[in-house]
Coordinates of C-alpha atoms in Angstrom, one line a residue:
Chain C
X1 CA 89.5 103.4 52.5
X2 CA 88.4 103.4 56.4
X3 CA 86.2 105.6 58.3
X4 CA 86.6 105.4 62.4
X5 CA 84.4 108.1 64.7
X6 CA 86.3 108.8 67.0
X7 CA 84.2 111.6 68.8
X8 CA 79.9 112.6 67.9
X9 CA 78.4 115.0 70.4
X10 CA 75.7 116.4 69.0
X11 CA 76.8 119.4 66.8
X12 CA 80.3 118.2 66.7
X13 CA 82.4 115.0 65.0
X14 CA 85.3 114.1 64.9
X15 CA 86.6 110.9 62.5
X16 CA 89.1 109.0 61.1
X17 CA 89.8 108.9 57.3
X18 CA 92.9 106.4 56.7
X19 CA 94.0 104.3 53.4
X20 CA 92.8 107.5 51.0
X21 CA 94.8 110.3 49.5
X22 CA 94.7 114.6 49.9
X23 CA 92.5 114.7 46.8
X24 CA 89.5 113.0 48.5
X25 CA 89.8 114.3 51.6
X26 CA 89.6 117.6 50.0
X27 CA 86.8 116.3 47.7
X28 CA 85.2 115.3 51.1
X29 CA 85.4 118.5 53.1
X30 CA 84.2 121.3 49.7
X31 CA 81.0 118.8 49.2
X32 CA 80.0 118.8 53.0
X33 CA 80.8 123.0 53.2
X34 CA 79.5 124.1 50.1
X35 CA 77.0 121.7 48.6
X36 CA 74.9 120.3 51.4
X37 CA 72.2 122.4 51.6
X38 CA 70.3 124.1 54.5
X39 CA 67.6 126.5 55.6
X40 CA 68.5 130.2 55.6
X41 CA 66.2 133.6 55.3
X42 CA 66.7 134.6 51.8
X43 CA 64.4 137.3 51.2
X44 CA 62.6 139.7 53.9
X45 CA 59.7 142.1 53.4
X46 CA 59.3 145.4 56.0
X47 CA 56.2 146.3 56.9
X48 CA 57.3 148.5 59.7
X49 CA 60.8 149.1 61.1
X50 CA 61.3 152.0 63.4
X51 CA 64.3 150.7 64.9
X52 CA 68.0 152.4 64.3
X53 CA 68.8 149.7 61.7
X54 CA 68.4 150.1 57.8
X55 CA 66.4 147.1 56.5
X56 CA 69.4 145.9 54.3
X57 CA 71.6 145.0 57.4
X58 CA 68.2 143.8 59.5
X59 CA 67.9 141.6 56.6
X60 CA 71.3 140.5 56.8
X61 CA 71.8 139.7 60.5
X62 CA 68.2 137.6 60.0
X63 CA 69.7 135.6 57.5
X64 CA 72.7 134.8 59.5
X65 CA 70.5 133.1 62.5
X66 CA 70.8 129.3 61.7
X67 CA 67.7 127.6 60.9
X68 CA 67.6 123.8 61.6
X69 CA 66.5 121.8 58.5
X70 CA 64.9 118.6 58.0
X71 CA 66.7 115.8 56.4
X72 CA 63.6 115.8 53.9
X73 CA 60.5 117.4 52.8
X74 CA 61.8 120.4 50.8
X75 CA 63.4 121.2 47.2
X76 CA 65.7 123.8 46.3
X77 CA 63.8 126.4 44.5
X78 CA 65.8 125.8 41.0
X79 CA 64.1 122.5 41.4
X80 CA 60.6 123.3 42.6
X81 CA 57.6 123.8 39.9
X82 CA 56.7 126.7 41.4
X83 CA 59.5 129.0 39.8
X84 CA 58.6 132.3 42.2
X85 CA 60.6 130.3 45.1
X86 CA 57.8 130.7 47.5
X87 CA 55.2 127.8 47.3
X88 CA 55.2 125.8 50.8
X89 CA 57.3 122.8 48.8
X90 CA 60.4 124.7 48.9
X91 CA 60.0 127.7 50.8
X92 CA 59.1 129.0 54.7
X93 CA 57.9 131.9 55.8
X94 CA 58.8 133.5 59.7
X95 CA 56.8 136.2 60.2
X96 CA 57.9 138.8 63.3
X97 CA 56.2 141.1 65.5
X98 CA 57.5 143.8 67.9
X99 CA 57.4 147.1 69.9
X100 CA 59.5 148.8 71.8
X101 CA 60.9 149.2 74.5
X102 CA 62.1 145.2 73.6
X103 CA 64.6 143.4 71.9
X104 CA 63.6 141.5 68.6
X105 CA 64.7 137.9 69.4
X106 CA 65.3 135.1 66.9
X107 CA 62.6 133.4 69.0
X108 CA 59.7 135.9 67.9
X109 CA 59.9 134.9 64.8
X110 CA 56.8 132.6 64.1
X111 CA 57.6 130.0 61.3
X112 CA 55.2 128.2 59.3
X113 CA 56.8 125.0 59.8
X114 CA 58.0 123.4 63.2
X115 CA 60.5 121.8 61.8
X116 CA 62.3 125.0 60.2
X117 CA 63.1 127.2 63.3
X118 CA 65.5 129.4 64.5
X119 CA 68.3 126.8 66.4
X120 CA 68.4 129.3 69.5
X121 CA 65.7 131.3 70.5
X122 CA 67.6 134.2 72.5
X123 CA 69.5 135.3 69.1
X124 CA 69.0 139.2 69.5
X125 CA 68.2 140.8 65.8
X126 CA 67.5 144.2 66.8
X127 CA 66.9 146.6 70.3
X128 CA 63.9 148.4 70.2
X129 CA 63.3 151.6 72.1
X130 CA 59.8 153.5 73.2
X131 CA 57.3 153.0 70.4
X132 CA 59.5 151.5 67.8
X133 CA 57.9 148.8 65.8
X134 CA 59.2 146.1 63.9
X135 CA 57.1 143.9 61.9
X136 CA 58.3 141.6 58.7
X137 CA 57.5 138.4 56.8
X138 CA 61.1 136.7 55.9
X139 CA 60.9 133.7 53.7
X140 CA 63.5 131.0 54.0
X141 CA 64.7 129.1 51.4
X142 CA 67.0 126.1 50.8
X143 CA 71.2 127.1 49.5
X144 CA 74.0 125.7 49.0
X145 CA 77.3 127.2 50.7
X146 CA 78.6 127.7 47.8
X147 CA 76.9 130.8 47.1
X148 CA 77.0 132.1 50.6
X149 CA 78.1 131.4 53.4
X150 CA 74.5 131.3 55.7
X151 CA 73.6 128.3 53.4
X152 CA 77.2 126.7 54.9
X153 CA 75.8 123.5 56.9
X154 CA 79.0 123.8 59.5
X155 CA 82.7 124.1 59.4
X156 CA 84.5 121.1 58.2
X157 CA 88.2 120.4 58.8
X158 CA 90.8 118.1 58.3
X159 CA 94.7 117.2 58.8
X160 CA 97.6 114.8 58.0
X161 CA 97.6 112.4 60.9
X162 CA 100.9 113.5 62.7
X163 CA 103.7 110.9 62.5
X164 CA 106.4 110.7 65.7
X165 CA 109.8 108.9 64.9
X166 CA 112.2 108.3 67.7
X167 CA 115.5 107.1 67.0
X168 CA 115.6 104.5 70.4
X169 CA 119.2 104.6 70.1
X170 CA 120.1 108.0 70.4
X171 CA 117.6 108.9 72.8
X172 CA 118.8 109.4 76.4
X173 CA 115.5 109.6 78.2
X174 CA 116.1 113.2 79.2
X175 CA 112.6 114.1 79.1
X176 CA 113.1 117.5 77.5
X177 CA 110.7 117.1 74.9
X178 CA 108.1 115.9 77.9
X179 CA 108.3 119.5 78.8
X180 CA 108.3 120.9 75.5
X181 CA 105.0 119.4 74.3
X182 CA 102.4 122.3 74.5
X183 CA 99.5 119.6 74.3
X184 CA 101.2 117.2 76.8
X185 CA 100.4 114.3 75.2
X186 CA 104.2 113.0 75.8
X187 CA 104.4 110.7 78.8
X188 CA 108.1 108.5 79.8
X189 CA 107.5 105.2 80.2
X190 CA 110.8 103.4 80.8
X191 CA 112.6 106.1 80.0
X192 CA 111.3 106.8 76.6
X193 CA 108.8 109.0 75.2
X194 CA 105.7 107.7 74.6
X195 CA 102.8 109.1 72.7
X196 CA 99.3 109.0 74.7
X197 CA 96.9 110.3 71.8
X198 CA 98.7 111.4 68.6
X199 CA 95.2 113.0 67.2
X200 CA 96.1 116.0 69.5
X201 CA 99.6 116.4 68.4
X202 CA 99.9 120.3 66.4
X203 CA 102.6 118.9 64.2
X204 CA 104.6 122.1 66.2
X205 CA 108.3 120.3 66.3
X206 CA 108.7 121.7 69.6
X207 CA 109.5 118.5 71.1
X208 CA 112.3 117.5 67.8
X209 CA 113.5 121.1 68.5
X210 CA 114.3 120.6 72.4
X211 CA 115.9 117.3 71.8
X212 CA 119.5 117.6 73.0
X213 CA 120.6 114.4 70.5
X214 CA 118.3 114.7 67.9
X215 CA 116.4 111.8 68.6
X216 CA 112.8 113.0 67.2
X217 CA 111.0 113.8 64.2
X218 CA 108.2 114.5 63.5
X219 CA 106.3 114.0 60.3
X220 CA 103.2 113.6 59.4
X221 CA 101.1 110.3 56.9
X222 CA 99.4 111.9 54.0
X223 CA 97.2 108.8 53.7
X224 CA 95.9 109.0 57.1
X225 CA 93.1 112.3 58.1
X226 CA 91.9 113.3 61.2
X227 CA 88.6 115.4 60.0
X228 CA 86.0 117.7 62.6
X229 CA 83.6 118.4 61.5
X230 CA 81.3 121.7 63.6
X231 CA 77.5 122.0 62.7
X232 CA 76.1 125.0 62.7
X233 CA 73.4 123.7 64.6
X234 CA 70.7 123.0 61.7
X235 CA 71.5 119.8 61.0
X236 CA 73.4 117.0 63.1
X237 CA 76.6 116.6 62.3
X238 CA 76.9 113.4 61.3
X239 CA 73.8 113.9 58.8
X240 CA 76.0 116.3 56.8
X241 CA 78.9 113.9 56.4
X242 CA 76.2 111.2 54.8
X243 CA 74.8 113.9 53.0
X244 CA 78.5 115.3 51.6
X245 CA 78.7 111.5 50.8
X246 CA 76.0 111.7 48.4
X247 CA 76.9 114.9 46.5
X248 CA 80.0 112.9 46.1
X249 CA 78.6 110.1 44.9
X250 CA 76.1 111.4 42.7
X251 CA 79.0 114.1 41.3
X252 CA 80.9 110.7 40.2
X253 CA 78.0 109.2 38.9
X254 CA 77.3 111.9 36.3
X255 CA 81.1 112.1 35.8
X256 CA 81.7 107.9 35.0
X257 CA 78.1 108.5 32.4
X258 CA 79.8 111.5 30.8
X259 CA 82.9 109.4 30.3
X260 CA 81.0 106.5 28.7
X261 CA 79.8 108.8 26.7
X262 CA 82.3 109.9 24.6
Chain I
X1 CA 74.5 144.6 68.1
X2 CA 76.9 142.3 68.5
X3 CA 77.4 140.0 65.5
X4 CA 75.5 136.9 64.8
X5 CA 78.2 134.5 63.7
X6 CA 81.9 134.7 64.1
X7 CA 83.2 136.6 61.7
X8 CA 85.9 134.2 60.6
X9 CA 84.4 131.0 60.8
X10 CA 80.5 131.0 61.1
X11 CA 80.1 129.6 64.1
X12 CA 76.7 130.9 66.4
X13 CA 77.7 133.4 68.5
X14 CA 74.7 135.7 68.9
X15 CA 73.1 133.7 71.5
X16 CA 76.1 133.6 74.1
X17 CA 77.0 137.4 74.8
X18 CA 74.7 137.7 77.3
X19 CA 76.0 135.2 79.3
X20 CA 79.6 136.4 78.5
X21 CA 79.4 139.7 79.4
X22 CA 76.8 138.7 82.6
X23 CA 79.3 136.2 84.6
X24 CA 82.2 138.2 83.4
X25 CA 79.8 141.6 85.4
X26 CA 80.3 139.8 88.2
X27 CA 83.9 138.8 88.5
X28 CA 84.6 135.5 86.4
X29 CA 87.8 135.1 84.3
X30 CA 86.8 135.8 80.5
X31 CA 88.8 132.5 79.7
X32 CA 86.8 129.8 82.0
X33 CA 83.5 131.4 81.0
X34 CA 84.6 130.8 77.1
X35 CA 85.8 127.3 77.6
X36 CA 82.1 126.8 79.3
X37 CA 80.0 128.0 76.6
X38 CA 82.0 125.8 74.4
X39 CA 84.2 128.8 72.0
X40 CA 87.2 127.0 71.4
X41 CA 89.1 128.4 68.3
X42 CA 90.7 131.8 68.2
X43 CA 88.5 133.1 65.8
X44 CA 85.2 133.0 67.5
X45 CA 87.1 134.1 71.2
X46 CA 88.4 137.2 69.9
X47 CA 85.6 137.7 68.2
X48 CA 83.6 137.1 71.7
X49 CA 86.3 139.5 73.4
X50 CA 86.4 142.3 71.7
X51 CA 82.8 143.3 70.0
X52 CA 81.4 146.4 71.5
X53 CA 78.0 147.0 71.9
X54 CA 76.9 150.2 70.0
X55 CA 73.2 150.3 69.4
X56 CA 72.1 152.3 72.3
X57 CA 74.6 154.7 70.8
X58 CA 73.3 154.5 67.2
X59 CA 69.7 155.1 68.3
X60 CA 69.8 158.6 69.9
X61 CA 70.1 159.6 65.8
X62 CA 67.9 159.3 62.8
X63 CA 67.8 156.7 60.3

């Protein structure tokens, strides 16, 4: 099994999974989504809300706003000693003040820790009119994805690497499927087609379509994967791949000493 | 208010309408403005696109 980055910008990556099989990279992609935990506002306690907005769906729309978590320092509250969830070991609290006429940004909320923040600070939560007031403690907590989807530490995605078979003697070099490529990544080069970057290629068949003789298929190499992988924004990118890793590994673990077991 | 995330597929949203509905005020096309704050997939641009606004609305009544 190979692993090749191809692209890591910040929140986003992009790699290369080739010699493995559907079943891993499956594996791969459900441990990174919905067992890599991250921050979220869990539970919030009103002590004033004038505005137009119930407390349920005020509550909800804080716990949406992404929180960026440090690779360590906190346990998930199933693990902590402290069994209320709310001890400073596995729990944070944001407290936010406002009045009207404002709007409630995710950056008024003041968090106990730096490290656990809102990612952007011009999130708006709620609109306040003249001499509405909105005031509440929300406590953040560590989740896993799995349960819902605020605790989800990014999107993760994968496909077959797409596979493009030319028959060389029946092509002509007409260049139809050069026009029929909707990602253009078809170039002639001595009058034959010739792939640029195959990553981009939609698997589409528009090009094997517009062939006049048939020349082109297109396939695609179930031991190859082309995986993205889009943070959220509370932890890098990368860092939830190595993370996914782990819950892999540790999953295995326990499975190969249940095994021995019996 | 407008949604947080993208309905669809989580991505942050909440922090870009401004922008969005701002540059496309003063005359930009809808579609550059997306590519430059970085919505790519469908989900998140229709999401972007068609989300009204209705607070202001919601407010003139009681809770």
């Amino acid at each position: 099994m190979e692993l090749k980055i191809r692209k890591l910008e910040g929140d986003e990556m992009g790699f290369t999974l080739s010699d493995s099989n559907p079943a891993f990279a499956n594996a791969l992609r459900r441990a990174a989504m919905r067992e890599v935990p991250v921050m979220a506002i869990d539970e919030v306690e009103f002590e004033v809300n004038d505005s137009a907005m119930y407390d349920e769906i005020l509550a909800h729309r804080l716990a949406l706003i992404p929180l960026s978590t440090p690779a360590k320092g906190y346990v998930l509250p199933g693990e902590c000693g402290c069994r209320e969830g709310r001890c400073p070991k596995c729990s944070v609290s944001l407290t936010l003040k406002r009045e009207g006429p404002a709007t409630a940004l995710s950056g008024d909320l003041k968090s106990t820790d730096e490290e656990v923040v809102p990612v952007s600070g011009s999130i708006p939560i709620i609109k306040l009119e003249r001499g509405q007031r909105l005031e509440l403690t929300a406590i953040a907590r560590l989740g896993f994805g799995k349960e819902h989807a605020k605790w989800q530490p990014g999107v993760v995605a994968y496909k077959y690497m797409p596979v493009f078979e030319l028959n060389e003697k029946a092509c002509d070099g007409c260049g139809a499927c050069v026009k029929a490529c909707p990602v253009n990544i078809i170039k002639l080069s001595k009058g034959k087609p010739k792939i640029s970057d195959i990553t981009l290629c939609t698997m589409c068949k528009g090009c094997a379509e517009a062939c006049p003789p048939k020349a082109i298929r297109i396939g695609s190499d179930p031991t190859k994967f082309i995986f993205r992988i889009d943070s959220a924004g509370g932890m890098p990118a990368e860092q939830i791949l190595l993370k996914a890793m782990g819950v892999l590994k540790g999953k295995l673990d326990e499975f190969s000493k249940q095994v021995k077991k019996l | 208010m407008r949604v947080i995330r993208c309905i669809t597929c989580g991505k942050l949203l909440g922090d870009k309408y401004e922008e969005f509905e701002q540059r496309v005020k003063k005359g930009e096309e809808p579609k550059r403005v997306l590519d430059e704050l970085g919505i790519k997939r469908y989900c998140c641009r229709s999401t972007v696109l068609t989300s009204i606004d209705l607070t202001e609305e919601i407010a003139k009544f009681k809770r």
